[in-house]
Coordinates of C-alpha atoms in Angstrom, one line a residue:
Chain A
M1 CA -32.6 17.5 -41.2
E2 CA -32.9 20.2 -38.8
K3 CA -30.3 22.9 -38.7
D4 CA -29.7 22.9 -35.1
Y5 CA -29.1 19.4 -33.0
W6 CA -27.2 17.2 -31.0
E7 CA -25.9 13.8 -31.1
H8 CA -23.7 11.5 -29.0
F9 CA -20.0 10.1 -30.5
Y10 CA -18.3 7.0 -29.7
H11 CA -15.9 6.7 -26.8
Q12 CA -15.2 3.2 -25.3
A13 CA -15.3 4.2 -21.5
D14 CA -16.9 7.3 -21.8
I15 CA -19.2 9.1 -24.4
G16 CA -18.8 12.1 -26.9
I17 CA -21.1 15.3 -26.8
R18 CA -21.6 17.1 -30.2
G19 CA -23.9 20.2 -31.0
I20 CA -24.6 21.4 -34.6
S21 CA -25.7 24.6 -35.7
P22 CA -25.8 27.2 -38.4
N23 CA -24.2 29.6 -35.6
R24 CA -21.6 29.2 -32.8
E25 CA -23.9 30.0 -30.1
D26 CA -26.3 27.6 -30.5
A27 CA -23.8 25.0 -31.4
F28 CA -22.9 25.8 -27.7
A29 CA -26.4 25.2 -26.7
Q30 CA -27.0 22.1 -28.8
A31 CA -23.8 20.5 -27.3
A32 CA -25.4 21.2 -23.6
L33 CA -28.4 19.3 -24.5
A34 CA -26.2 16.4 -25.6
L35 CA -24.5 16.5 -22.5
I36 CA -28.0 16.7 -20.4
A37 CA -28.8 13.5 -22.8
V38 CA -26.3 11.5 -21.4
I39 CA -28.0 11.7 -18.0
T40 CA -31.6 11.9 -19.2
P41 CA -33.8 12.8 -21.7
P42 CA -33.8 16.4 -22.1
E43 CA -37.5 16.6 -22.9
M44 CA -38.1 14.9 -19.3
V45 CA -36.7 18.1 -17.6
K46 CA -39.3 20.6 -17.1
P47 CA -38.0 24.6 -17.6
L48 CA -39.2 25.6 -14.0
L49 CA -36.3 27.6 -13.1
E50 CA -33.6 29.9 -14.7
V51 CA -30.0 29.8 -13.6
D52 CA -27.5 32.3 -15.5
I53 CA -24.0 30.9 -16.5
H54 CA -20.8 32.9 -17.6
C55 CA -17.3 31.8 -18.7
Q56 CA -14.7 33.1 -20.6
E57 CA -11.9 32.1 -22.8
E58 CA -9.9 33.8 -25.5
D59 CA -9.6 30.1 -27.4
D60 CA -13.0 28.6 -28.8
D61 CA -11.9 25.1 -27.7
Y62 CA -11.2 26.1 -24.0
L63 CA -14.6 28.2 -24.0
F64 CA -16.5 25.1 -25.3
Y65 CA -14.4 23.3 -22.6
A66 CA -15.4 25.7 -19.8
W67 CA -19.0 26.0 -21.0
I68 CA -19.5 22.4 -20.5
N69 CA -17.9 22.2 -17.0
A70 CA -20.2 25.5 -15.8
I71 CA -23.0 23.4 -16.8
I72 CA -21.5 20.3 -14.8
Y73 CA -20.9 22.7 -11.9
E74 CA -24.4 23.7 -11.9
I75 CA -25.8 20.4 -12.1
A76 CA -23.9 19.1 -9.1
T77 CA -24.0 22.1 -6.7
R78 CA -27.8 23.1 -7.5
K79 CA -28.7 19.4 -8.0
M80 CA -30.6 20.4 -11.0
L81 CA -31.1 19.2 -14.6
F82 CA -31.8 21.4 -17.8
T83 CA -33.9 21.4 -20.6
R84 CA -33.2 24.4 -22.8
F85 CA -30.1 26.9 -23.2
R86 CA -29.6 30.4 -24.7
V87 CA -26.2 31.5 -25.3
Q88 CA -24.5 34.5 -26.2
I89 CA -20.6 34.8 -27.0
S90 CA -19.3 38.1 -27.3
P91 CA -15.9 38.9 -29.7
A92 CA -14.0 38.9 -26.5
G93 CA -14.9 35.6 -25.6
E94 CA -17.3 35.9 -23.0
L95 CA -20.0 33.4 -22.9
T96 CA -23.2 34.5 -21.1
A97 CA -26.3 32.0 -20.9
R98 CA -29.3 31.1 -19.5
A99 CA -30.5 27.8 -18.9
W100 CA -34.0 26.6 -18.0
G101 CA -34.4 23.5 -16.0
E102 CA -35.6 22.0 -12.3
P103 CA -34.2 20.2 -9.7
I104 CA -33.5 16.5 -9.9
D105 CA -36.2 14.3 -9.3
P106 CA -34.5 10.7 -9.4
S107 CA -37.7 8.9 -9.7
R108 CA -38.9 11.0 -12.7
H109 CA -35.7 11.3 -14.3
Q110 CA -33.8 8.3 -13.3
P111 CA -30.4 9.7 -14.2
T112 CA -28.6 6.9 -15.8
V113 CA -24.7 8.7 -14.9
E114 CA -23.1 11.6 -13.1
V115 CA -20.8 13.4 -15.4
K116 CA -17.7 14.2 -13.6
G117 CA -16.1 16.8 -16.5
A118 CA -15.5 17.9 -19.8
T119 CA -12.3 16.1 -21.3
F120 CA -9.7 17.4 -24.0
T121 CA -10.7 14.6 -26.0
C122 CA -12.2 15.0 -29.2
L123 CA -12.7 18.7 -28.2
K124 CA -13.1 21.1 -31.1
V125 CA -15.1 24.1 -32.1
E126 CA -15.2 24.3 -36.0
Q127 CA -17.2 25.9 -39.0
D128 CA -17.4 23.6 -42.2
P129 CA -17.3 24.8 -45.5
T130 CA -21.0 24.8 -45.7
G131 CA -21.2 27.5 -42.7
L132 CA -22.0 24.9 -39.8
W133 CA -20.7 25.0 -36.8
S134 CA -20.0 21.8 -34.3
A135 CA -19.1 22.0 -30.9
Q136 CA -18.0 18.8 -29.3
C137 CA -15.8 16.8 -26.7
V138 CA -15.8 13.5 -24.8
V139 CA -17.3 13.7 -21.0
D140 CA -15.9 11.5 -18.4
V141 CA -18.7 9.7 -16.7
Chain B
M1 CA -4.9 -3.0 -31.3
D2 CA -2.7 -4.0 -34.2
I3 CA 0.0 -6.3 -32.4
R4 CA 2.4 -6.2 -35.3
Q5 CA 3.5 -3.0 -34.1
L6 CA 4.5 -4.8 -30.4
T7 CA 7.7 -7.0 -30.0
R8 CA 7.0 -10.2 -28.0
V9 CA 9.1 -10.7 -24.9
H10 CA 7.1 -13.7 -23.9
E11 CA 3.4 -14.5 -23.8
W12 CA 2.4 -12.2 -21.1
K13 CA 4.8 -9.3 -22.0
W14 CA 4.9 -7.3 -25.3
I15 CA 6.8 -3.8 -25.7
I16 CA 7.2 -1.1 -28.0
P17 CA 10.8 -0.1 -28.2
A18 CA 12.0 3.7 -27.6
T19 CA 12.2 5.3 -31.2
G20 CA 11.3 8.8 -32.3
K21 CA 10.6 11.4 -29.6
M22 CA 10.0 8.0 -27.2
K23 CA 12.0 8.4 -24.4
V24 CA 11.7 5.0 -22.7
P25 CA 9.8 2.0 -24.2
A26 CA 6.3 1.2 -23.4
V27 CA 5.5 -2.3 -21.8
F28 CA 1.9 -4.1 -22.2
Y29 CA 1.3 -7.0 -19.6
A30 CA -1.1 -9.0 -21.8
N31 CA -1.5 -11.7 -23.8
Q32 CA -2.2 -12.0 -27.5
A33 CA -6.2 -11.9 -26.9
L34 CA -6.5 -9.1 -24.9
L35 CA -3.7 -7.0 -27.0
E36 CA -6.2 -7.6 -29.8
D37 CA -9.2 -6.5 -28.1
M38 CA -7.7 -3.3 -26.9
D39 CA -8.6 -0.4 -28.5
Q40 CA -5.8 1.1 -31.3
K41 CA -6.3 4.2 -29.1
V42 CA -4.4 2.4 -26.1
Y43 CA -1.2 1.9 -28.3
E44 CA -1.2 5.8 -29.1
Q45 CA -2.0 7.0 -25.9
I46 CA 0.9 4.8 -23.9
V47 CA 3.4 5.8 -27.0
N48 CA 2.3 9.6 -26.0
V49 CA 3.1 8.8 -22.3
T50 CA 6.5 8.0 -23.1
T51 CA 7.5 11.2 -24.5
L52 CA 6.8 12.9 -21.4
P53 CA 10.0 14.7 -19.8
G54 CA 11.7 12.7 -16.9
I55 CA 9.5 9.4 -17.5
V56 CA 11.9 6.7 -16.0
E57 CA 12.0 2.9 -17.0
A58 CA 9.0 2.6 -19.3
A59 CA 5.4 3.3 -19.6
F60 CA 3.2 0.5 -18.7
A61 CA -0.2 -0.7 -19.7
M62 CA -1.9 -3.2 -17.6
P63 CA -4.1 -6.3 -18.7
D64 CA -7.2 -4.4 -18.5
A65 CA -5.8 -1.5 -20.3
H66 CA -8.3 1.0 -22.4
W67 CA -8.9 3.8 -24.1
G68 CA -8.9 6.6 -21.2
Y69 CA -7.8 10.6 -21.2
G70 CA -4.1 11.2 -22.4
F71 CA -3.1 8.1 -20.2
P72 CA -4.8 4.9 -21.4
I73 CA -6.8 3.4 -18.2
G74 CA -4.9 0.8 -16.9
G75 CA -1.7 2.9 -17.4
V76 CA 1.5 3.6 -15.3
A77 CA 4.2 5.6 -15.6
A78 CA 6.8 7.3 -13.0
F79 CA 8.7 10.6 -13.2
D80 CA 12.2 12.0 -11.8
P81 CA 12.1 15.4 -10.3
E82 CA 15.8 15.5 -10.7
Q83 CA 15.6 14.8 -14.3
G84 CA 12.8 17.8 -15.1
G85 CA 10.1 14.8 -14.6
V86 CA 6.3 15.9 -14.5
I87 CA 3.3 15.4 -12.4
S88 CA 0.3 15.0 -14.8
A89 CA -3.6 15.9 -14.1
G90 CA -4.7 14.0 -16.9
G91 CA -2.5 11.2 -15.9
V92 CA -4.3 11.4 -12.4
G93 CA -7.7 11.8 -14.3
F94 CA -10.6 13.4 -12.9
D95 CA -11.8 11.3 -10.0
I96 CA -8.9 11.1 -8.1
A97 CA -7.7 8.4 -5.7
C98 CA -11.2 6.7 -6.8
G99 CA -10.7 3.3 -5.3
V100 CA -12.1 0.3 -3.8
R101 CA -12.1 -0.9 -0.3
T102 CA -12.8 -4.4 1.1
L103 CA -14.6 -5.4 4.7
L104 CA -14.8 -8.5 6.5
T105 CA -18.0 -9.1 8.0
G106 CA -17.7 -12.7 10.0
L107 CA -21.0 -13.7 8.6
T108 CA -21.2 -16.8 5.9
A109 CA -23.8 -17.1 3.2
Q110 CA -26.3 -18.9 6.0
D111 CA -26.5 -16.0 7.8
I112 CA -27.1 -13.7 4.6
N113 CA -29.3 -15.8 2.3
P114 CA -32.5 -15.4 4.6
L115 CA -32.1 -11.7 4.4
Q116 CA -30.5 -10.8 1.2
E117 CA -33.8 -8.9 0.1
R118 CA -33.7 -7.1 3.2
V119 CA -29.9 -6.3 3.2
A120 CA -30.0 -4.9 -0.4
D121 CA -33.2 -2.5 0.8
S122 CA -31.3 -1.5 3.7
L123 CA -28.1 -0.5 2.1
F124 CA -30.0 1.0 -0.8
R125 CA -31.8 3.1 1.6
D126 CA -28.7 4.0 3.9
I127 CA -25.9 4.7 1.2
P128 CA -26.8 7.9 -1.0
A129 CA -26.3 6.9 -4.8
G130 CA -26.5 8.3 -8.0
L131 CA -26.7 12.1 -9.6
G132 CA -28.3 14.4 -7.1
S133 CA -27.8 12.3 -3.9
T134 CA -26.4 13.9 -1.1
G135 CA -25.2 12.8 2.7
D136 CA -26.1 13.8 5.9
I137 CA -22.8 15.5 6.9
R138 CA -22.6 19.3 6.2
L139 CA -19.0 21.0 6.8
S140 CA -18.5 24.0 7.5
S141 CA -15.2 25.8 5.7
A142 CA -12.7 24.8 8.8
E143 CA -14.1 21.2 8.7
M144 CA -13.9 20.9 5.1
D145 CA -10.2 22.1 5.5
A146 CA -9.5 19.5 8.5
M147 CA -11.3 16.6 6.2
L148 CA -9.0 17.8 3.3
A149 CA -5.9 17.5 5.4
G150 CA -6.7 14.6 7.4
G151 CA -8.6 12.0 5.0
A152 CA -9.8 9.2 6.8
R153 CA -7.9 9.7 10.1
W154 CA -10.1 12.8 10.0
A155 CA -13.2 10.8 9.6
V156 CA -12.2 8.2 12.5
Q157 CA -12.0 11.1 14.7
Q158 CA -15.2 12.1 13.7
G159 CA -16.5 9.0 15.1
Y160 CA -16.7 7.6 11.6
G161 CA -15.0 4.5 12.0
E162 CA -12.5 3.0 14.4
K163 CA -8.9 3.8 14.8
E164 CA -7.8 0.1 13.8
D165 CA -9.2 0.9 10.3
L166 CA -6.3 3.3 9.7
E167 CA -3.5 0.7 10.0
H168 CA -5.4 -1.1 6.8
L169 CA -5.1 1.9 4.4
E170 CA -2.8 3.2 2.3
E171 CA -0.8 6.4 3.8
K172 CA -2.7 5.1 7.0
G173 CA -5.8 7.2 5.8
C174 CA -3.7 10.5 5.6
M175 CA -2.0 11.6 2.9
A176 CA 0.9 14.0 4.0
G177 CA 1.6 17.0 1.9
A178 CA -2.3 18.0 1.3
R179 CA -2.7 22.0 0.6
P180 CA -6.8 22.4 1.5
D181 CA -5.8 26.0 1.5
L182 CA -5.1 26.2 -2.3
V183 CA -8.2 24.0 -3.1
S184 CA -10.7 26.1 -5.5
A185 CA -14.1 27.7 -3.4
Q186 CA -16.0 26.0 -6.4
A187 CA -14.3 22.2 -5.4
K188 CA -15.1 22.6 -2.0
K189 CA -18.8 23.9 -2.6
R190 CA -19.3 20.6 -5.1
Q191 CA -18.1 18.4 -2.0
R192 CA -20.2 20.3 0.6
D193 CA -23.0 17.8 0.8
E194 CA -21.5 14.8 -1.3
M195 CA -19.6 13.4 2.1
G196 CA -20.7 9.8 2.5
T197 CA -22.1 9.2 -0.9
L198 CA -21.3 6.3 -3.8
G199 CA -21.6 8.6 -6.9
S200 CA -22.5 6.8 -10.1
G201 CA -21.3 5.1 -13.4
N202 CA -18.9 1.9 -12.3
H203 CA -19.5 2.8 -8.5
Y204 CA -20.7 0.2 -6.4
L205 CA -21.1 -1.2 -2.8
E206 CA -21.6 -4.8 -3.2
V207 CA -22.1 -7.9 -0.7
Q208 CA -20.0 -10.7 -1.9
Q209 CA -19.2 -14.5 -0.8
V210 CA -15.9 -15.8 -1.3
A211 CA -16.3 -18.6 -4.0
D212 CA -12.8 -20.0 -4.1
I213 CA -9.7 -19.8 -2.5
Y214 CA -6.3 -20.2 -4.5
D215 CA -3.6 -19.5 -1.7
P216 CA -4.9 -20.4 1.8
E217 CA -1.7 -19.5 3.5
V218 CA -2.3 -15.9 2.1
A219 CA -5.9 -16.3 2.5
R220 CA -5.5 -17.2 6.5
V221 CA -3.0 -14.2 6.5
F222 CA -5.9 -11.8 5.3
Q223 CA -8.4 -13.7 7.6
I224 CA -10.8 -14.6 5.1
Q225 CA -12.2 -18.4 4.6
K226 CA -14.4 -19.9 1.9
G227 CA -18.3 -19.2 2.0
D228 CA -17.5 -15.7 4.3
I229 CA -19.5 -12.6 3.5
L230 CA -17.4 -9.7 2.3
V231 CA -18.5 -5.8 1.5
S232 CA -16.5 -4.2 -1.1
L233 CA -17.0 -0.4 -2.1
H234 CA -16.2 1.4 -5.0
C235 CA -16.1 5.1 -5.1
G236 CA -13.8 8.3 -5.3
S237 CA -13.3 11.9 -4.4
R238 CA -16.6 13.0 -5.6
G239 CA -17.5 16.5 -6.9
L240 CA -14.1 18.0 -5.2
G241 CA -11.8 15.4 -7.2
H242 CA -13.8 16.0 -10.0
Q243 CA -13.5 20.0 -10.2
I244 CA -9.9 19.8 -9.2
G245 CA -9.5 17.8 -12.2
S246 CA -11.1 20.0 -14.4
E247 CA -9.5 23.0 -13.3
Y248 CA -5.8 21.6 -13.4
L249 CA -6.4 20.1 -17.0
K250 CA -6.6 23.5 -18.2
K251 CA -4.3 25.4 -15.8
M252 CA -1.8 22.9 -17.3
A253 CA -2.3 22.4 -20.8
Q254 CA -2.1 26.4 -21.0
T255 CA 1.0 26.4 -19.7
A256 CA 3.1 23.5 -20.4
S257 CA 4.4 25.3 -23.3
G258 CA 6.0 28.0 -21.0
Y259 CA 7.9 25.4 -19.4
G260 CA 9.3 23.8 -22.8
I261 CA 6.8 20.7 -23.2
D262 CA 5.4 19.8 -26.3
L263 CA 2.4 17.9 -25.4
P264 CA 1.8 15.2 -28.1
D265 CA -1.9 15.2 -26.7
R266 CA -3.5 18.1 -24.7
E267 CA -4.9 15.5 -22.3
L268 CA -1.3 14.8 -21.2
A269 CA -1.5 18.5 -19.4
C270 CA 1.3 18.6 -17.2
S271 CA 3.8 20.6 -15.4
P272 CA 7.4 19.7 -13.9
I273 CA 6.9 18.5 -10.5
K274 CA 9.6 21.2 -9.1
S275 CA 7.7 24.2 -10.8
P276 CA 5.0 26.3 -8.9
L277 CA 2.1 24.8 -10.5
G278 CA 3.3 21.2 -10.3
Q279 CA 3.8 21.9 -6.4
E280 CA 0.4 23.5 -6.4
Y281 CA -1.4 20.6 -8.0
L282 CA 0.5 17.9 -5.6
G283 CA -0.8 19.8 -3.0
V284 CA -4.8 19.8 -4.0
M285 CA -4.5 16.5 -5.6
R286 CA -3.2 15.3 -2.2
A287 CA -6.2 17.3 -0.8
A288 CA -8.3 14.9 -3.0
I289 CA -6.7 11.8 -1.8
N290 CA -7.5 12.4 1.5
C291 CA -11.3 13.3 0.2
A292 CA -11.9 9.9 -0.9
M293 CA -10.2 8.0 1.7
A294 CA -12.8 10.3 4.0
N295 CA -15.5 9.4 1.8
R296 CA -14.9 5.7 1.7
Q297 CA -14.4 5.5 5.5
I298 CA -18.1 7.4 6.0
I299 CA -19.5 5.1 3.8
T300 CA -17.7 2.3 5.6
H301 CA -19.5 3.5 8.9
L302 CA -23.0 3.6 7.1
T303 CA -22.6 0.2 6.3
R304 CA -21.6 -0.9 9.5
Q305 CA -24.7 0.9 11.0
T306 CA -27.0 -1.0 8.4
L307 CA -25.5 -4.3 8.6
G308 CA -25.3 -3.8 12.3
R309 CA -28.8 -3.3 12.8
L310 CA -29.7 -6.3 10.6
F311 CA -27.0 -8.7 12.6
P312 CA -26.9 -7.5 15.8
G313 CA -23.2 -7.7 17.3
I314 CA -21.5 -8.0 13.9
K315 CA -18.2 -6.5 13.5
L316 CA -16.9 -5.3 10.1
S317 CA -13.1 -5.0 10.0
L318 CA -11.0 -3.9 7.3
L319 CA -9.0 -6.1 4.8
Y320 CA -7.4 -3.2 2.9
D321 CA -8.6 -0.2 0.6
V322 CA -6.6 0.6 -2.3
A323 CA -6.6 3.9 -4.9
H324 CA -6.7 3.9 -8.5
N325 CA -6.2 7.2 -10.0
T326 CA -3.3 8.9 -8.1
C327 CA 0.2 10.3 -8.4
K328 CA 2.3 9.1 -5.1
E329 CA 6.1 9.9 -4.2
E330 CA 7.5 6.6 -3.9
E331 CA 11.0 5.2 -3.4
H332 CA 12.0 2.6 -6.3
I333 CA 15.1 0.9 -6.9
I334 CA 15.8 1.5 -10.9
R335 CA 19.1 0.1 -12.1
G336 CA 20.3 -1.1 -8.7
K337 CA 19.8 2.7 -7.2
P338 CA 17.5 4.1 -5.2
K339 CA 15.0 6.7 -6.7
N340 CA 12.6 9.1 -5.5
L341 CA 9.9 9.2 -8.2
F342 CA 6.5 10.2 -8.5
V343 CA 4.6 7.1 -9.8
H344 CA 1.1 8.3 -11.7
R345 CA -1.1 5.1 -11.6
K346 CA -4.3 6.0 -13.8
G347 CA -7.0 3.1 -13.6
A348 CA -4.6 1.3 -12.0
T349 CA -3.6 -0.3 -8.6
R350 CA -0.4 -0.4 -6.1
A351 CA 0.3 -4.0 -5.8
F352 CA 3.3 -4.2 -3.1
G353 CA 5.1 -7.3 -2.8
P354 CA 6.2 -8.3 0.9
G355 CA 8.5 -6.7 3.4
H356 CA 7.6 -2.7 1.7
P357 CA 7.6 -0.3 4.3
S358 CA 4.5 1.2 3.4
L359 CA 2.8 -2.0 4.1
P360 CA 1.1 -2.7 7.8
P361 CA 2.8 -5.4 9.9
A362 CA 0.1 -8.1 9.3
F363 CA 0.4 -7.9 5.5
Q364 CA 4.5 -7.7 5.7
Q365 CA 5.3 -11.2 5.1
V366 CA 2.7 -11.9 2.3
G367 CA 2.6 -8.6 0.2
Q368 CA -0.5 -5.9 -0.1
P369 CA -3.9 -7.1 -0.8
V370 CA -4.9 -5.9 -4.5
I371 CA -8.5 -5.6 -4.9
I372 CA -10.0 -6.4 -8.3
G373 CA -13.3 -5.2 -8.9
G374 CA -15.5 -7.0 -11.0
T375 CA -19.0 -6.0 -12.5
M376 CA -22.3 -6.9 -10.9
G377 CA -22.6 -10.1 -12.5
T378 CA -19.3 -11.3 -12.5
S379 CA -16.2 -12.1 -10.1
S380 CA -14.1 -9.8 -8.4
Y381 CA -10.9 -10.8 -6.6
I382 CA -8.4 -10.6 -3.9
L383 CA -4.9 -11.0 -5.1
V384 CA -1.7 -10.2 -3.6
G385 CA 1.7 -8.1 -4.7
T386 CA 4.9 -10.0 -5.5
Q387 CA 8.5 -8.8 -5.0
E388 CA 9.1 -9.6 -8.5
N389 CA 6.5 -6.8 -9.5
M390 CA 8.5 -3.9 -7.7
E391 CA 10.7 -4.2 -10.8
L392 CA 8.2 -5.3 -13.4
S393 CA 6.0 -2.3 -13.0
L394 CA 6.9 -0.2 -10.1
G395 CA 4.6 -2.3 -7.9
S396 CA 1.3 -1.6 -10.1
A397 CA -1.6 -3.9 -11.2
C398 CA -4.4 -4.1 -13.0
H399 CA -7.9 -2.4 -10.8
G400 CA -11.2 -4.2 -12.5
A401 CA -12.0 -5.5 -15.8
G402 CA -12.1 -2.8 -18.0
R403 CA -14.7 -1.6 -20.5
S404 CA -15.0 -3.6 -23.8
M405 CA -18.0 -1.9 -24.8
S406 CA -19.3 1.8 -24.7
R407 CA -22.2 3.1 -22.9
K408 CA -24.4 3.7 -25.7
Q409 CA -23.6 0.1 -27.0
A410 CA -24.5 -1.4 -24.2
S411 CA -28.0 0.8 -23.4
R412 CA -29.1 -0.2 -26.8
Q413 CA -28.1 -3.9 -26.1
W414 CA -29.7 -4.5 -23.2
R415 CA -32.8 -3.0 -20.9
G416 CA -31.9 -2.6 -17.2
V417 CA -35.0 -4.3 -16.0
D418 CA -33.8 -7.5 -17.8
I419 CA -30.5 -7.3 -16.5
I420 CA -31.8 -6.8 -12.8
Q421 CA -34.0 -10.0 -13.6
S422 CA -31.6 -12.4 -15.4
L423 CA -29.1 -11.4 -12.0
R424 CA -31.9 -12.2 -9.9
E425 CA -32.1 -15.8 -11.3
K426 CA -28.5 -16.2 -10.9
G427 CA -28.9 -15.1 -7.0
I428 CA -27.5 -11.5 -7.3
I429 CA -29.9 -8.6 -5.9
V430 CA -29.2 -5.1 -7.9
R431 CA -30.6 -2.3 -6.6
S432 CA -30.1 1.4 -8.4
V433 CA -31.8 4.3 -9.2
S434 CA -31.4 4.1 -13.0
K435 CA -32.2 0.9 -14.8
K436 CA -30.6 2.9 -18.1
G437 CA -27.6 3.2 -15.9
V438 CA -27.7 -0.5 -15.0
A439 CA -27.9 -1.4 -18.9
E440 CA -25.2 0.8 -19.2
E441 CA -23.0 -1.1 -16.5
A442 CA -23.9 -4.4 -18.1
P443 CA -21.4 -7.5 -17.0
D444 CA -21.0 -8.3 -20.6
A445 CA -20.1 -4.5 -21.6
Y446 CA -16.8 -5.4 -19.7
K447 CA -14.0 -7.3 -20.6
D448 CA -13.7 -11.0 -19.0
V449 CA -12.4 -10.2 -15.1
N450 CA -11.0 -13.9 -15.0
Q451 CA -8.7 -13.0 -18.4
V452 CA -7.8 -9.9 -16.8
V453 CA -6.6 -11.3 -13.7
D454 CA -5.2 -14.5 -15.4
A455 CA -2.8 -12.0 -17.3
A456 CA -1.8 -10.3 -14.6
E457 CA -0.9 -13.3 -12.6
Q458 CA 0.7 -15.1 -15.7
A459 CA 3.0 -12.0 -16.0
H460 CA 3.9 -12.0 -12.2
L461 CA 2.4 -9.0 -11.1
V462 CA 0.3 -10.7 -8.4
R463 CA -0.6 -13.7 -7.6
R464 CA -4.3 -14.9 -7.0
V465 CA -5.6 -15.3 -3.3
L466 CA -9.4 -15.7 -3.7
R467 CA -12.4 -15.1 -5.8
M468 CA -15.8 -13.4 -4.7
K469 CA -19.2 -13.7 -6.3
P470 CA -21.7 -10.6 -5.7
L471 CA -24.9 -11.4 -3.6
V472 CA -26.2 -7.9 -3.6
C473 CA -25.0 -5.0 -5.6
I474 CA -26.1 -1.2 -4.9
K475 CA -25.4 1.2 -8.0
G476 CA -25.9 4.9 -8.6

């Protein structure tokens, strides 16, 4: 199995997103791909434009919540989808990221649904005993 | 859900008695079959709600209750500000004041049938729907604030609708106490080009035919006959409401302990109603309620324009507009005494009985129209509130069918193109930007709306007035 990956998990009305990686930053980046995959397959999106994203929280869970909501905000206000994310997190909890994507093309992307926001449901950022990080929450659609 | 944990009062009412940290009991209005189909999370969530400060009487779960965020969807709870009661951003939800309104068209199936495809195409072209869609309206900063303060009243003043519409809206189309000045720049930016847009997911605009009348007298008051064509639309406060929900969920979760509130679930993030943050949230949530009412008003205007081109001389009048995700200040009689309460309805609708002062004169004798949205392949209902329900669940009812299957399961099980074809064979034309979106909203991914409505009626929350079947469905 790849070391970096994303997956969706069960919620009755909405959908859970999860990113997995040996490091926290890439777990956040993978979870961002899981978010995009709720809307359209990330591989359908071309990396034509760059967008910088910043957020800050001391607590990892709240930082992840802020990160997912920051991407949702960029999708909503720029009318863009993304296909790649690079994330850096400072010890003070300052997240600096770059996202690559393109404007939404409804006929090509066939966006399944609009994501309204990250939620606290199943919100968790943790490292397992093998050192693998996971970052997850349910998103409201 | 394991119903052995519940005490049966009668076939349609079950309770969880208050024990441990529960301040009040939890009450379910549903029969055994619906309860057994509910996720166990509904039990946990409704119990958690009963532990919040200042809760009055009980936490109520409607027949369509399902796993939500903090509150179950289909959850109702009222809080007394004089008893340390709270207001909860989680209890209101992300899509603030998401709701349904129904329009009378004066058309019959004979008028629509020959033009059904054109009606579908025209509405799909004219009503922006789906992720990334934008409306034609761009609001300046001052206009945005005026919209957030004025709601549907603002929209009518701008020419989107008629004055008579306002009589048939909750709060007469304008929620008092809104604080546009406290709404964040981010929330306003998200709404900048989303006025008059439908959104996606379970939002829709449907052309429907009245298939059955159960209560001819009330139907007459609602000015509806069997065979009439109605238009119903379901959407909310769009990006502005979503942003406010996200912002205040975090603020309230991070400050709850400072108010001495021990949250059983972070998603129940709340603040005392009388606290500065509680008052701030009330102001911005009310602005979002106005945004939702203005949005539905603009879509009403677009629908009138579209159908007016296809059916010259048509007049679409508004039956009623109900909101699902709100916290509203209401007076209720609790143990014989009037109390001013803050009633949270999360995925639940008001269902006020006859004589309630907030109802328009036309409905004073019969009660409030309660609009229940089904799925794109099943029935929707118009019900009417009962006097009895003012005590049963603080004048509340279910809001729709409620999901029974996750989106992922649904998209694995069905293909959008097959659903569209199968519905076409049943005489229902679906238009959507996303085939996968249609699969996720498959009719069979929802509970049987007939059972849900039956339960609400058997529990005396509402009475059935009529059933509509869909002819055209526009999805985001």
